[in-house]
Amino acid sequence: MTDTKAPARLIWALGVTQIVGYGSLYYSFSILAPEMAGDFAVSLDTVFGMLSAALLIGGLVAPKAGRWADRFGAARLMVPGSIAAAAALACAAFSTNFMMFGASLIAMELASAFVLYSTAFAAIVQVGGSKAQRSIVHLTLIAGFASTLFWPLTATLHEHLDWREIYLVFAGLNAVICLPIHYWVGRFPREETEPRVVEAPHDTPPVTAPSRQNAIFLLMLGGFALEGFVLASVLVHMVPLLTALGLGAAGLMVSTLFGPSQVASRLLNMVFGGRLSQTVLAVISAGLLATALAVLLATTPWLPGLVLFAILFGLGSGLASIVGGTLPLELFGKQGYGARLGWVTAARQFSSALAPFAFAVLLQSWGAGPAVTLSIAGGLAAVVLFAAIAVARRKTVADGRMIAASSH
């Protein structure tokens, strides 16, 4: 792997498309969903249930999208992805019934597999050489402003336009802004990849048996799936959860602290993260989520406890979005990176699709305390899986040194 990095203009350009992509395809949905439900005469739960189904179907496509990114070039896939995203948003806007709307949601999720983080990370890795990890951190820092920009933008537009007109505006943004940028990004040359399994110190040859490599990969998928479940459970049900815990209107403070905490975690990672391996950062991110929920449970209804919970949970969420792209690169290198990232996306998307429904059942059946306790257990289980990767990786390095010593 050569000592190059993705140009800054490439990172900024992809950052713009990630803001537009996440803002139009994801963050706007929760604001517009009540009007969608009323327009189609269905319950709000039905609208979100359709979104969950679309997420599951999108997760099925993610591994295939990753393999195509390896084969054809990730940046080249983002051009048809932008066209598909714009078309799907327009189809949703012109939907005459709920089934057509549901099909449009599925099309949006399929398109997202080709334009959002997983494909953008792969594009950076294919251009960025050995410094791609730092470039990924920079990209997540820029894209972290998607919710900050699109929540108020969508709310402001909603004061003057209905949800269909807003989706048409967002379709135009994908076509006019994202499509040309992705076409330009696709013209960057790809670096040649070399077979590489686990990145070890430079004086240690990476020697990893296929069985251990597969075990590490499965541990990684399990950790990300658990982390995704915890994140989706809490974020989707943040307001009803805090209400059930007796916090009432004070829970609104979370929305003002969570976003800045996410951005802060990415800034801290950019400044200090180079001193830690991505495996350690994965352990820290899962640990922060579990710690945040433990603080919430232990200090409710103490207001400073809620503030600390929001900050810790935001920090953990911000780190999770980074290590989702950097950990597979550190563990397995560039060869087959797109396919592995596709599986990571699928694992997260499956758990994120199931989490809101499962957590809602827990809240209603068991109450807020037991539901949060189970989420804490999920976060701690993710910590254990990521820590197991660190142990396996250390053993791989030790084996490599033994083989190197015996060959001299």
Coordinates of C-alpha atoms in Angstrom, one line a residue:
M1 CA 0.0 0.0 0.0
T2 CA 1.5 3.3 -1.1
D3 CA 2.0 6.2 1.2
T4 CA -0.7 8.4 -0.4
K5 CA -3.9 9.9 0.8
A6 CA -7.2 11.0 -0.8
P7 CA -7.0 14.6 -2.0
A8 CA -8.8 17.1 0.3
R9 CA -11.1 18.2 -2.5
L10 CA -12.3 14.6 -2.9
I11 CA -13.1 14.4 0.8
W12 CA -15.0 17.7 0.8
A13 CA -16.9 16.7 -2.3
L14 CA -17.9 13.4 -0.9
G15 CA -18.8 15.2 2.4
V16 CA -21.3 17.3 0.5
T17 CA -22.9 14.3 -1.1
Q18 CA -23.1 12.5 2.2
I19 CA -24.8 15.5 3.9
V20 CA -27.4 15.6 1.0
G21 CA -27.8 11.8 0.9
Y22 CA -28.3 11.2 4.6
G23 CA -30.3 14.4 5.0
S24 CA -32.7 13.6 2.1
L25 CA -33.0 9.8 2.4
Y26 CA -33.0 9.5 6.3
Y27 CA -33.1 12.5 8.5
S28 CA -36.1 14.1 6.8
F29 CA -38.2 11.0 7.2
S30 CA -39.1 11.4 10.9
I31 CA -40.3 15.0 10.4
L32 CA -42.4 14.1 7.3
A33 CA -43.7 10.7 8.5
P34 CA -46.8 12.1 10.4
E35 CA -48.1 13.9 7.3
M36 CA -47.3 10.8 5.1
A37 CA -49.4 8.6 7.5
G38 CA -52.3 11.1 7.3
D39 CA -52.0 11.4 3.5
F40 CA -52.3 7.6 3.1
A41 CA -54.8 7.1 5.9
V42 CA -52.5 4.6 7.8
S43 CA -51.1 4.7 11.3
L44 CA -47.7 6.2 12.0
D45 CA -46.5 2.8 13.2
T46 CA -47.4 1.4 9.8
V47 CA -45.3 4.1 8.1
F48 CA -42.3 3.3 10.3
G49 CA -42.9 -0.4 9.9
M50 CA -42.6 0.0 6.1
L51 CA -39.3 1.9 6.7
S52 CA -38.1 -1.1 8.7
A53 CA -39.0 -3.5 5.9
A54 CA -37.2 -1.3 3.4
L55 CA -34.1 -1.2 5.7
L56 CA -34.1 -5.0 5.8
I57 CA -34.3 -5.3 2.0
G58 CA -31.6 -2.7 1.6
G59 CA -29.4 -4.7 4.0
L60 CA -29.8 -7.7 1.7
V61 CA -28.3 -5.7 -1.2
A62 CA -25.4 -4.2 0.8
P63 CA -23.0 -7.1 0.4
K64 CA -23.6 -7.3 -3.3
A65 CA -23.1 -3.6 -3.6
G66 CA -19.8 -4.0 -1.8
R67 CA -18.6 -6.7 -4.2
W68 CA -19.5 -4.5 -7.1
A69 CA -17.6 -1.6 -5.5
D70 CA -14.5 -3.9 -5.4
R71 CA -15.0 -5.0 -9.0
F72 CA -16.1 -1.9 -10.8
G73 CA -14.9 0.9 -8.5
A74 CA -16.9 2.4 -5.7
A75 CA -17.0 5.9 -7.1
R76 CA -18.4 4.7 -10.4
L77 CA -21.3 3.0 -8.6
M78 CA -22.2 6.3 -7.0
V79 CA -23.3 7.8 -10.3
P80 CA -26.2 5.4 -11.0
G81 CA -26.8 5.4 -7.2
S82 CA -27.5 9.2 -7.4
I83 CA -29.8 8.7 -10.3
A84 CA -31.7 6.0 -8.4
A85 CA -31.9 8.1 -5.3
A86 CA -33.4 11.0 -7.2
A87 CA -35.8 8.8 -9.1
A88 CA -36.9 7.0 -5.9
L89 CA -37.6 10.3 -4.1
A90 CA -39.6 11.5 -7.1
C91 CA -41.6 8.3 -7.2
A92 CA -42.4 8.6 -3.5
A93 CA -43.6 12.1 -4.1
F94 CA -45.9 11.0 -6.9
S95 CA -47.2 7.9 -5.1
T96 CA -51.0 7.4 -5.4
N97 CA -51.3 4.7 -2.7
F98 CA -49.4 3.3 0.2
M99 CA -48.1 0.3 -1.6
M100 CA -46.5 2.5 -4.3
F101 CA -45.0 4.6 -1.5
G102 CA -43.6 1.5 0.2
A103 CA -42.0 0.4 -3.1
S104 CA -40.5 3.8 -3.4
L105 CA -39.1 3.5 0.2
I106 CA -37.5 0.2 -0.8
A107 CA -36.0 1.8 -3.9
M108 CA -34.6 4.6 -1.7
E109 CA -32.9 2.0 0.6
L110 CA -31.5 0.2 -2.4
A111 CA -30.1 3.4 -3.8
S112 CA -28.6 4.3 -0.4
A113 CA -26.4 1.2 -0.6
F114 CA -24.6 2.8 -3.5
V115 CA -24.3 6.5 -2.4
L116 CA -23.9 6.6 1.4
Y117 CA -21.0 5.7 3.8
S118 CA -20.2 2.2 2.8
T119 CA -19.6 3.1 -0.9
A120 CA -18.0 6.5 0.0
F121 CA -15.6 4.8 2.4
A122 CA -14.7 2.2 -0.3
A123 CA -14.1 5.0 -2.8
I124 CA -11.7 6.7 -0.4
V125 CA -9.8 3.5 0.2
Q126 CA -9.5 2.8 -3.5
V127 CA -7.9 6.2 -3.9
G128 CA -6.4 6.9 -0.6
G129 CA -3.7 4.3 0.0
S130 CA -2.3 3.9 3.5
K131 CA -3.8 7.1 4.9
A132 CA -7.4 6.2 4.0
Q133 CA -8.3 5.7 7.7
R134 CA -7.6 9.4 8.4
S135 CA -9.5 10.4 5.3
I136 CA -12.5 8.4 6.5
V137 CA -12.4 10.2 9.8
H138 CA -12.4 13.6 8.0
L139 CA -15.4 12.5 5.9
T140 CA -17.4 11.4 8.9
L141 CA -16.6 14.8 10.5
I142 CA -18.1 16.7 7.5
A143 CA -21.0 14.3 7.0
G144 CA -21.8 14.6 10.8
F145 CA -23.6 17.9 10.0
A146 CA -26.3 16.2 7.9
S147 CA -28.8 16.1 10.8
T148 CA -27.8 19.5 12.0
L149 CA -28.6 21.0 8.6
F150 CA -31.4 18.8 7.3
W151 CA -33.6 18.7 10.4
P152 CA -34.1 22.4 10.5
L153 CA -34.1 22.6 6.7
T154 CA -36.9 20.0 6.4
A155 CA -38.9 21.7 9.2
T156 CA -38.6 25.1 7.6
L157 CA -39.6 23.7 4.2
H158 CA -42.5 21.9 5.8
E159 CA -43.9 25.3 6.9
H160 CA -44.5 26.2 3.2
L161 CA -44.5 22.9 1.3
D162 CA -46.1 19.5 1.8
W163 CA -44.1 16.3 2.1
R164 CA -44.5 15.5 -1.6
E165 CA -43.1 18.8 -2.7
I166 CA -40.2 18.5 -0.2
Y167 CA -39.3 15.1 -1.6
L168 CA -39.3 16.6 -5.1
V169 CA -36.9 19.3 -3.9
F170 CA -34.7 16.6 -2.3
A171 CA -34.8 14.6 -5.6
G172 CA -33.5 17.7 -7.3
L173 CA -30.7 18.1 -4.8
N174 CA -29.6 14.5 -5.5
A175 CA -29.7 15.1 -9.3
V176 CA -28.2 18.6 -9.4
I177 CA -25.6 18.3 -6.6
C178 CA -24.7 14.7 -5.9
L179 CA -24.8 13.3 -9.5
P180 CA -22.2 15.7 -11.0
I181 CA -19.9 15.3 -7.9
H182 CA -20.1 11.6 -8.1
Y183 CA -19.3 11.7 -11.8
W184 CA -16.3 13.8 -11.0
V185 CA -15.2 11.5 -8.2
G186 CA -15.4 8.5 -10.5
R187 CA -12.7 10.0 -12.7
F188 CA -10.0 9.6 -9.9
P189 CA -7.7 6.7 -10.6
R190 CA -7.8 3.7 -8.4
E191 CA -4.8 2.5 -6.5
E192 CA -3.6 -1.1 -7.2
T193 CA -4.6 -3.3 -4.3
E194 CA -2.4 -6.1 -2.9
P195 CA -3.4 -9.2 -0.9
R196 CA -3.3 -8.4 2.7
V197 CA -5.1 -9.9 5.7
V198 CA -4.3 -8.4 9.0
E199 CA -2.2 -5.3 9.4
A200 CA 0.7 -5.9 11.8
P201 CA 3.7 -3.9 12.7
H202 CA 6.0 -3.3 9.8
D203 CA 8.7 -5.7 11.0
T204 CA 6.1 -8.5 11.4
P205 CA 4.8 -10.5 8.5
P206 CA 1.0 -10.8 8.7
V207 CA 0.2 -14.5 9.0
T208 CA -3.5 -15.4 9.5
A209 CA -5.0 -18.8 9.1
P210 CA -8.3 -18.7 7.1
S211 CA -10.2 -20.1 10.1
R212 CA -8.9 -17.3 12.4
Q213 CA -9.6 -14.7 9.7
N214 CA -13.2 -15.9 9.4
A215 CA -13.6 -15.9 13.2
I216 CA -12.4 -12.4 13.4
F217 CA -14.7 -11.3 10.6
L218 CA -17.7 -12.9 12.4
L219 CA -16.8 -11.3 15.7
M220 CA -16.6 -8.0 13.9
L221 CA -20.1 -8.4 12.3
G222 CA -21.5 -9.5 15.7
G223 CA -20.1 -6.5 17.4
F224 CA -21.4 -4.1 14.8
A225 CA -24.8 -5.7 14.8
L226 CA -25.1 -5.4 18.6
E227 CA -23.9 -1.8 18.5
G228 CA -26.4 -1.0 15.7
F229 CA -29.2 -2.5 17.8
V230 CA -28.4 -0.4 20.8
L231 CA -28.1 2.8 18.8
A232 CA -31.3 2.3 16.8
S233 CA -33.3 1.2 19.9
V234 CA -32.5 4.3 21.9
L235 CA -32.4 6.9 19.1
V236 CA -35.8 6.0 17.7
H237 CA -37.5 5.7 21.1
M238 CA -35.6 8.5 22.8
V239 CA -38.6 10.7 23.7
P240 CA -40.9 7.9 24.9
L241 CA -38.0 6.3 26.8
L242 CA -37.2 9.5 28.6
T243 CA -40.9 10.1 29.3
A244 CA -41.3 6.6 30.7
L245 CA -38.3 7.3 33.0
G246 CA -40.1 10.4 34.3
L247 CA -37.9 13.0 32.7
G248 CA -40.7 14.7 30.7
A249 CA -39.8 17.9 28.9
A250 CA -36.2 17.8 30.1
G251 CA -35.6 15.1 27.6
L252 CA -35.7 17.7 24.8
M253 CA -32.2 18.7 25.9
V254 CA -30.9 15.4 24.4
S255 CA -31.7 16.6 20.9
T256 CA -29.5 19.7 21.5
L257 CA -26.5 17.7 23.0
F258 CA -26.5 14.5 21.0
G259 CA -25.5 16.0 17.6
P260 CA -22.7 18.2 18.9
S261 CA -21.3 15.3 20.9
Q262 CA -21.2 13.1 17.8
V263 CA -19.2 15.8 16.0
A264 CA -17.0 16.3 19.0
S265 CA -16.1 12.6 19.1
R266 CA -15.0 12.8 15.5
L267 CA -12.9 15.9 16.2
L268 CA -11.2 14.1 19.2
N269 CA -10.6 11.1 17.0
M270 CA -9.0 13.2 14.3
V271 CA -6.7 14.8 16.9
F272 CA -5.9 11.9 19.2
G273 CA -7.2 8.8 17.4
G274 CA -4.0 8.1 15.5
R275 CA -2.4 6.9 18.8
L276 CA -4.9 4.1 19.2
S277 CA -5.7 1.1 17.0
Q278 CA -9.2 1.0 15.4
T279 CA -9.9 -2.2 17.5
V280 CA -9.4 -0.2 20.7
L281 CA -11.6 2.6 19.4
A282 CA -14.3 0.0 18.6
V283 CA -14.1 -1.2 22.2
I284 CA -14.3 2.4 23.4
S285 CA -17.3 3.2 21.2
A286 CA -19.3 0.2 22.4
G287 CA -18.2 0.9 26.0
L288 CA -19.4 4.5 25.8
L289 CA -22.9 3.4 24.7
A290 CA -23.2 1.0 27.5
T291 CA -21.8 3.5 30.1
A292 CA -24.2 6.2 28.8
L293 CA -27.2 4.0 29.3
A294 CA -26.0 2.9 32.8
V295 CA -25.6 6.6 33.7
L296 CA -29.2 7.3 32.5
L297 CA -30.6 4.4 34.5
A298 CA -28.6 5.2 37.7
T299 CA -29.2 9.0 37.8
T300 CA -32.8 9.4 36.5
P301 CA -34.5 11.8 37.0
W302 CA -31.4 13.9 37.9
L303 CA -30.9 16.5 35.1
P304 CA -27.1 16.5 35.1
G305 CA -27.3 12.7 34.7
L306 CA -29.4 13.3 31.5
V307 CA -26.8 15.7 30.2
L308 CA -23.9 13.3 30.9
F309 CA -26.0 10.5 29.2
A310 CA -26.5 12.6 26.1
I311 CA -22.8 13.5 25.8
L312 CA -21.5 10.0 26.3
F313 CA -24.1 8.4 24.0
G314 CA -23.3 11.0 21.3
L315 CA -19.6 10.3 21.7
G316 CA -20.1 6.6 21.3
S317 CA -22.4 7.0 18.3
G318 CA -19.8 9.3 16.6
L319 CA -17.0 6.8 17.1
A320 CA -19.2 3.9 16.0
S321 CA -19.7 5.6 12.6
I322 CA -16.0 5.9 12.2
V323 CA -14.8 2.4 13.2
G324 CA -17.5 0.9 11.0
G325 CA -15.3 2.0 8.1
T326 CA -11.8 1.9 9.6
L327 CA -11.9 -1.3 11.5
P328 CA -12.4 -3.6 8.5
L329 CA -9.6 -1.7 6.8
E330 CA -7.2 -2.2 9.7
L331 CA -8.0 -5.9 10.2
F332 CA -8.1 -7.0 6.5
G333 CA -6.6 -4.3 4.4
K334 CA -7.7 -3.0 1.0
Q335 CA -8.2 -6.3 -0.7
G336 CA -12.0 -7.1 -0.7
Y337 CA -12.7 -4.0 1.4
G338 CA -15.9 -3.1 -0.4
A339 CA -17.4 -6.6 0.1
R340 CA -16.5 -6.7 3.8
L341 CA -17.9 -3.2 4.3
G342 CA -21.1 -4.4 2.6
W343 CA -21.5 -7.1 5.1
V344 CA -20.9 -4.6 8.0
T345 CA -23.6 -2.4 6.5
A346 CA -26.0 -5.4 6.2
A347 CA -25.3 -6.5 9.8
R348 CA -26.0 -3.0 11.1
Q349 CA -29.0 -2.4 8.9
F350 CA -30.7 -5.7 9.9
S351 CA -30.3 -5.0 13.6
S352 CA -31.3 -1.3 13.1
A353 CA -34.4 -2.4 11.3
L354 CA -35.5 -4.9 14.0
A355 CA -34.4 -2.8 17.0
P356 CA -37.2 -0.2 17.1
F357 CA -40.0 -2.8 17.1
A358 CA -38.2 -5.1 19.6
F359 CA -37.5 -2.2 21.9
A360 CA -41.1 -0.9 21.7
V361 CA -42.3 -4.3 22.8
L362 CA -39.8 -4.3 25.7
L363 CA -40.9 -0.9 26.8
Q364 CA -44.6 -1.9 26.8
S365 CA -44.1 -5.3 28.3
W366 CA -41.3 -4.9 30.8
G367 CA -41.0 -1.1 31.3
A368 CA -38.2 1.4 30.7
G369 CA -35.8 0.0 33.4
P370 CA -35.6 -3.6 32.1
A371 CA -35.5 -2.4 28.5
V372 CA -32.6 -0.1 29.2
T373 CA -30.8 -2.8 31.1
L374 CA -31.1 -5.2 28.2
S375 CA -29.6 -2.5 25.9
I376 CA -26.7 -2.1 28.4
A377 CA -26.2 -5.8 28.1
G378 CA -26.1 -5.5 24.3
G379 CA -23.5 -2.8 24.5
L380 CA -21.3 -4.8 26.9
A381 CA -21.6 -7.9 24.7
A382 CA -20.3 -5.7 21.8
V383 CA -17.4 -4.7 24.0
V384 CA -16.6 -8.4 24.6
L385 CA -16.7 -9.2 20.9
F386 CA -14.4 -6.3 19.9
A387 CA -12.1 -7.1 22.8
A388 CA -11.9 -10.7 21.5
I389 CA -10.8 -9.3 18.1
A390 CA -8.0 -7.5 19.9
V391 CA -6.9 -10.8 21.6
A392 CA -7.1 -12.7 18.3
R393 CA -5.1 -10.0 16.5
R394 CA -2.4 -10.0 19.1
K395 CA -2.1 -13.8 18.8
T396 CA -1.8 -13.4 15.0
V397 CA 1.1 -10.9 15.4
A398 CA 2.8 -13.3 17.9
D399 CA 2.4 -16.2 15.5
G400 CA 3.9 -14.1 12.7
R401 CA 6.9 -13.3 14.8
M402 CA 7.5 -16.9 15.7
I403 CA 7.3 -17.9 12.0
A404 CA 9.7 -15.1 11.1
A405 CA 12.2 -16.1 13.8
S406 CA 12.1 -19.7 12.8
S407 CA 12.8 -18.9 9.2
H408 CA 16.1 -17.1 10.0

